[in-house]
Amino acid sequence: MDAIWGTPFELLLILALVVAVGLPSAIFLETCRRKFHMSCEALPVFEDPNSLKRVRCPHIYKDPAEKYLSLIIPAYNEENRLPVALEETLNYLQRRAAKDKSFTYEVIIIDDGSADGTQRVAFEFVKRHTVENVRVLLLDSNHGKGEAIRKGMIHSRGALLLMLDADGATKIDDLEKLENQILAVARKERQFGDSAASGSSLKISDVSVAAFGSRAHLEEKALATRKWYRNFLMKGFHIVVLLAAGPGIRDTQCGFKMFTRAAARKLFLTMRLKRWCFDVELVYLCKWFHIPVIEISVNWTEIPGSKVNLLSIPNMLWELAIMSLGYRSGIWEIYL
């Protein structure tokens, strides 16, 4: 519990920040907005461009797993990068399904209010692969990556749920590294069999485990190639993350994370941050719920077109401060 709540000195620092910048009002407004939004939120509908019918989507709280694996891809103005990543992802999934008939999957693309042709590109893949395997969730405006992922997770059908970026920076077959580690933990708890998909998906979905992809093994090379001020800012950000979420995860920001359905149910029905630091909040909540987290090195390539820059740092620090005070003061309640 100490790792979550921090030391008295850390709490004093947060209190000083509260007095300086007036965080309570921001947290109160976010709490009211969240409660109003959740009370009014209706189940979205997936559109089938082939039959022109509307398909009601499930809810992670109410419905059991129907697929073995769900892949959640947030997309905001990704008309150019999304096709390559989707092509690679679906080729991998089809090859695996051909080898193992019990392997079932779905890809959920969340169009986060894009202003380009992202929606058109996404629906082209639905037409080719059917709404049973590829679904598009349209958000009315840009809510932020965290909120897009939350929506996708909540309305998925998988026993295992993987979030990944639309740029394809992480090799898709690395998901097997995360999957195997989750299965290893699950087998210890439930004595599962050897099959990854056959007959074990529903059991896997009942065990709370998370696996985070990590680029920490690439940090030394990155430090050598980046400008000194970028390294300074990133080191400072890591220190703030350590204060906010505690130790244990070296790379909180990698966009390649896998959860069992039980873990996702707890995390994404509670998560509040919408944009920059939702990953840190997930780490914090994993500790709160005592969800085991395995950090695993993955292959990662920097893809041009990143939307995160140095100007994002103040926003990230603001979100971390709101998160820390929100949970530690009890204003942000955890119901599950």
Coordinates of C-alpha atoms in Angstrom, one line a residue, residues 11-328:
L11 CA 1.9 14.0 -0.2
L12 CA 3.1 17.4 1.1
L13 CA 4.6 18.1 -2.3
I14 CA 1.3 17.3 -4.0
L15 CA -0.6 19.4 -1.4
A16 CA 1.8 22.3 -2.2
L17 CA 1.0 21.8 -5.9
V18 CA -2.7 21.9 -5.2
V19 CA -2.4 25.2 -3.4
A20 CA -0.3 26.6 -6.2
V21 CA -2.3 25.7 -9.3
G22 CA -5.8 24.9 -7.9
L23 CA -6.1 21.2 -8.8
P24 CA -9.2 20.4 -6.7
S25 CA -11.5 22.3 -9.0
A26 CA -10.1 20.5 -12.0
I27 CA -10.5 17.1 -10.3
F28 CA -14.0 18.0 -9.1
L29 CA -15.1 19.0 -12.6
E30 CA -13.6 15.9 -14.1
T31 CA -15.4 13.7 -11.6
C32 CA -18.8 15.4 -12.3
R33 CA -18.2 15.1 -16.1
R34 CA -17.3 11.5 -15.7
K35 CA -20.3 10.6 -13.7
F36 CA -22.7 12.4 -16.0
H37 CA -21.0 10.9 -19.1
M38 CA -21.3 7.3 -17.7
S39 CA -24.9 7.8 -16.7
C40 CA -25.8 8.9 -20.2
E41 CA -23.6 6.6 -22.1
A42 CA -25.4 4.2 -24.4
L43 CA -23.9 1.1 -26.0
P44 CA -22.5 2.1 -29.4
V45 CA -23.3 0.2 -32.6
F46 CA -20.8 -1.2 -35.1
E47 CA -21.8 -0.6 -38.7
D48 CA -21.5 -3.5 -41.3
P49 CA -20.6 -1.9 -44.6
N50 CA -21.3 -5.2 -46.4
S51 CA -24.9 -5.8 -45.2
L52 CA -25.6 -2.2 -44.2
K53 CA -26.9 -3.6 -40.9
R54 CA -26.0 -2.3 -37.5
V55 CA -24.4 -4.7 -35.1
R56 CA -24.9 -4.1 -31.3
C57 CA -21.6 -4.4 -29.6
P58 CA -21.0 -6.2 -26.2
H59 CA -19.9 -4.7 -22.9
I60 CA -17.0 -6.1 -20.9
Y61 CA -18.9 -5.9 -17.6
K62 CA -22.0 -7.7 -18.8
D63 CA -20.9 -10.1 -21.5
P64 CA -18.5 -13.1 -21.4
A65 CA -15.6 -13.6 -23.8
E66 CA -16.6 -14.7 -27.3
K67 CA -13.2 -14.4 -28.9
Y68 CA -9.8 -15.5 -27.8
L69 CA -8.0 -12.3 -28.7
S70 CA -9.1 -8.7 -29.2
L71 CA -6.8 -6.1 -30.7
I72 CA -7.6 -2.5 -29.8
I73 CA -6.2 0.1 -32.1
P74 CA -6.8 3.9 -31.4
A75 CA -6.5 6.0 -34.6
Y76 CA -6.5 9.8 -34.9
N77 CA -5.7 11.1 -38.4
E78 CA -3.9 7.9 -39.3
E79 CA -5.0 7.7 -43.0
N80 CA -1.4 7.1 -44.1
R81 CA 0.1 4.9 -41.4
L82 CA -3.0 2.8 -40.5
P83 CA -3.2 0.7 -43.7
V84 CA 0.4 -0.7 -43.4
A85 CA -0.1 -1.6 -39.8
L86 CA -3.5 -3.2 -40.3
E87 CA -2.3 -5.2 -43.3
E88 CA 0.6 -6.7 -41.3
T89 CA -1.6 -7.3 -38.2
L90 CA -4.4 -9.1 -40.1
N91 CA -1.9 -11.2 -42.1
Y92 CA -0.4 -12.4 -38.9
L93 CA -3.8 -13.2 -37.4
Q94 CA -5.0 -15.0 -40.5
R95 CA -1.9 -17.2 -40.6
R96 CA -2.3 -18.1 -37.0
A97 CA -6.0 -18.8 -37.4
A98 CA -5.2 -21.1 -40.4
K99 CA -2.8 -23.1 -38.2
D100 CA -5.2 -23.3 -35.2
K101 CA -8.9 -23.4 -36.0
S102 CA -9.8 -22.6 -32.4
F103 CA -7.9 -19.3 -32.5
T104 CA -10.5 -16.6 -32.9
Y105 CA -9.8 -12.9 -33.0
E106 CA -11.2 -9.4 -33.6
V107 CA -9.6 -6.1 -34.5
I108 CA -11.3 -3.0 -33.1
I109 CA -10.3 0.3 -34.7
I110 CA -11.4 3.4 -32.7
D111 CA -11.6 6.5 -34.9
D112 CA -11.0 9.2 -32.4
G113 CA -12.6 12.0 -34.3
S114 CA -10.2 12.0 -37.3
A115 CA -10.4 14.8 -39.8
D116 CA -8.7 12.9 -42.6
G117 CA -9.6 9.6 -44.4
T118 CA -9.0 7.3 -41.4
Q119 CA -12.7 6.3 -41.2
R120 CA -12.7 5.4 -44.9
V121 CA -9.5 3.3 -44.6
A122 CA -10.8 1.5 -41.5
F123 CA -14.1 0.6 -43.2
E124 CA -12.3 -0.8 -46.3
F125 CA -10.7 -3.4 -44.0
V126 CA -14.2 -4.2 -42.5
K127 CA -15.4 -4.8 -46.0
R128 CA -12.5 -7.1 -46.8
H129 CA -12.5 -9.1 -43.5
T130 CA -16.2 -8.8 -42.4
V131 CA -17.5 -7.1 -39.3
E132 CA -17.1 -10.4 -37.4
N133 CA -13.3 -9.9 -37.5
V134 CA -12.8 -6.2 -37.9
R135 CA -14.9 -3.5 -36.3
V136 CA -14.8 0.3 -36.3
L137 CA -15.9 2.4 -33.4
L138 CA -16.5 6.0 -34.3
L139 CA -16.1 8.8 -31.7
D140 CA -18.0 12.0 -32.4
S141 CA -14.9 14.2 -31.6
N142 CA -11.3 13.8 -30.5
H143 CA -11.4 12.5 -27.0
G144 CA -7.8 11.4 -26.6
K145 CA -5.9 8.2 -27.0
G146 CA -6.7 7.0 -23.5
E147 CA -10.4 7.4 -23.9
A148 CA -10.3 5.8 -27.4
I149 CA -8.6 2.7 -25.9
R150 CA -11.0 2.6 -23.0
K151 CA -13.9 2.6 -25.3
G152 CA -12.4 -0.2 -27.4
M153 CA -11.6 -2.3 -24.3
I154 CA -15.1 -1.9 -22.8
H155 CA -16.8 -3.0 -26.0
S156 CA -14.5 -5.9 -27.0
R157 CA -15.2 -9.7 -27.0
G158 CA -11.7 -11.1 -26.2
A159 CA -10.5 -13.3 -23.4
L160 CA -7.2 -11.5 -24.0
L161 CA -7.1 -7.9 -25.0
L162 CA -4.1 -6.2 -26.6
M163 CA -3.8 -2.4 -27.1
L164 CA -1.4 -1.4 -29.9
D165 CA -0.6 1.8 -31.8
A166 CA -1.8 2.5 -35.3
D167 CA 1.7 3.2 -36.6
G168 CA 2.9 -0.4 -36.3
A169 CA 5.9 0.6 -34.3
T170 CA 5.9 -2.7 -32.5
K171 CA 6.2 -6.0 -34.4
I172 CA 2.8 -7.7 -34.2
D173 CA 4.1 -11.2 -33.5
D174 CA 5.6 -9.9 -30.3
L175 CA 2.2 -10.2 -28.8
E176 CA 3.1 -13.9 -28.4
K177 CA 5.7 -12.9 -25.8
L178 CA 3.1 -11.1 -23.8
E179 CA 0.5 -13.8 -24.3
N180 CA 2.9 -16.6 -23.2
Q181 CA 3.8 -14.7 -20.0
I182 CA 0.1 -14.2 -19.1
L183 CA -0.6 -17.9 -19.8
A184 CA 2.3 -18.9 -17.6
V185 CA 0.9 -16.8 -14.7
A186 CA -2.6 -18.1 -15.3
R187 CA -1.4 -21.7 -15.3
K188 CA 0.2 -21.3 -11.9
E189 CA -3.1 -20.0 -10.5
R190 CA -5.6 -22.3 -12.3
Q191 CA -3.4 -25.2 -13.6
F192 CA -4.4 -24.5 -17.2
G193 CA -3.5 -26.9 -20.0
D194 CA -0.8 -26.4 -22.6
S195 CA -3.0 -25.0 -25.3
A196 CA -3.0 -21.2 -25.8
A197 CA -6.4 -21.0 -27.3
S198 CA -8.1 -24.4 -27.3
G199 CA -10.6 -24.8 -24.5
S200 CA -8.8 -22.3 -22.2
S201 CA -10.0 -18.9 -23.3
L202 CA -12.9 -18.5 -20.9
K203 CA -10.7 -19.7 -18.0
I204 CA -7.9 -17.2 -19.0
S205 CA -10.5 -14.4 -19.0
D206 CA -11.2 -15.0 -15.3
V207 CA -7.7 -14.5 -14.1
S208 CA -6.5 -10.9 -13.6
V209 CA -3.0 -10.5 -15.3
A210 CA -1.4 -7.8 -17.4
A211 CA 1.7 -7.8 -19.6
F212 CA 3.4 -4.6 -20.7
G213 CA 5.6 -4.3 -23.7
S214 CA 8.8 -2.4 -22.9
R215 CA 11.4 -0.4 -24.8
A216 CA 13.6 0.0 -21.8
H217 CA 16.3 -2.2 -23.3
L218 CA 16.6 0.4 -26.1
E219 CA 17.1 3.3 -23.7
E220 CA 20.9 3.4 -23.8
K221 CA 20.9 3.8 -27.5
A222 CA 18.2 6.4 -27.4
L223 CA 20.0 8.5 -24.8
A224 CA 23.1 8.5 -27.1
T225 CA 21.2 9.8 -30.1
R226 CA 18.8 12.3 -28.6
K227 CA 19.5 16.0 -27.8
W228 CA 20.6 16.6 -24.2
Y229 CA 17.6 18.7 -23.3
R230 CA 15.2 15.9 -24.5
N231 CA 17.1 13.4 -22.2
F232 CA 16.8 15.9 -19.3
L233 CA 13.1 16.3 -19.8
M234 CA 12.5 12.6 -20.2
K235 CA 14.5 11.8 -17.1
G236 CA 12.6 14.4 -15.2
F237 CA 9.3 12.9 -16.4
H238 CA 10.4 9.4 -15.3
I239 CA 11.0 10.8 -11.8
V240 CA 7.6 12.3 -11.7
V241 CA 6.0 9.0 -12.9
L242 CA 7.9 7.2 -10.1
L243 CA 6.4 9.6 -7.5
A244 CA 2.9 9.3 -9.0
A245 CA 2.7 5.5 -9.7
G246 CA 5.5 4.0 -7.7
P247 CA 8.4 1.7 -8.9
G248 CA 8.2 -1.5 -10.8
I249 CA 7.7 -0.6 -14.4
R250 CA 10.6 0.9 -16.4
D251 CA 8.6 1.9 -19.5
T252 CA 5.1 3.0 -18.7
Q253 CA 4.5 4.7 -22.1
C254 CA 4.9 1.8 -24.6
G255 CA 1.7 1.4 -26.5
F256 CA 1.8 -2.4 -26.6
K257 CA 0.0 -3.8 -23.5
M258 CA -2.1 -7.0 -23.0
F259 CA -4.7 -7.7 -20.4
T260 CA -6.9 -10.6 -19.5
R261 CA -10.6 -9.8 -19.6
A262 CA -10.9 -9.8 -15.8
A263 CA -8.0 -7.3 -15.5
A264 CA -9.4 -5.1 -18.3
R265 CA -12.8 -5.1 -16.6
K266 CA -11.4 -3.6 -13.4
L267 CA -8.9 -1.2 -15.1
F268 CA -10.9 0.3 -17.9
L269 CA -14.2 0.7 -16.0
T270 CA -12.2 2.8 -13.4
M271 CA -9.7 4.6 -15.6
R272 CA -10.3 8.4 -15.9
L273 CA -7.4 10.0 -17.7
K274 CA -8.1 10.5 -21.4
R275 CA -4.9 11.6 -23.1
W276 CA -1.2 11.6 -22.2
C277 CA -0.8 9.7 -19.0
F278 CA -3.5 7.0 -19.0
D279 CA -0.6 4.5 -19.2
V280 CA 0.7 5.7 -15.8
E281 CA -2.9 5.5 -14.4
L282 CA -3.1 1.9 -15.6
V283 CA 0.1 1.1 -13.6
Y284 CA -1.3 2.8 -10.6
L285 CA -4.6 0.9 -10.8
C286 CA -2.8 -2.5 -11.3
K287 CA -1.1 -1.9 -8.0
W288 CA -4.4 -0.9 -6.4
F289 CA -6.2 -4.0 -7.6
H290 CA -3.1 -6.2 -7.0
I291 CA -3.0 -7.3 -10.6
P292 CA 0.3 -8.9 -11.5
V293 CA 2.2 -7.0 -14.2
I294 CA 4.9 -8.5 -16.3
E295 CA 7.2 -6.2 -18.3
I296 CA 8.5 -7.7 -21.5
S297 CA 11.0 -6.3 -24.0
V298 CA 9.6 -5.9 -27.5
N299 CA 10.9 -5.0 -30.9
W300 CA 10.2 -1.3 -31.6
T301 CA 10.9 1.0 -34.5
E302 CA 10.3 4.7 -34.4
I303 CA 7.8 5.6 -37.1
P304 CA 7.7 9.2 -38.5
G305 CA 4.5 11.1 -37.7
S306 CA 4.4 10.8 -33.9
K307 CA 1.9 13.2 -32.3
V308 CA 3.8 13.4 -29.0
N309 CA 6.4 16.2 -28.7
L310 CA 8.1 18.3 -26.0
L311 CA 5.0 20.6 -25.8
S312 CA 3.2 17.6 -24.4
I313 CA 5.3 17.5 -21.3
P314 CA 3.4 20.2 -19.3
N315 CA 0.1 18.4 -20.2
M316 CA 1.5 15.1 -19.0
L317 CA 2.7 16.6 -15.7
W318 CA -0.7 18.2 -15.2
E319 CA -2.5 14.9 -15.7
L320 CA -0.1 13.1 -13.3
A321 CA -0.8 15.8 -10.6
I322 CA -4.6 15.4 -11.1
M323 CA -4.3 11.6 -11.0
S324 CA -2.2 11.6 -7.8
L325 CA -4.5 14.0 -5.9
G326 CA -7.7 12.5 -7.3
Y327 CA -7.0 9.0 -6.0
R328 CA -5.0 9.8 -2.9

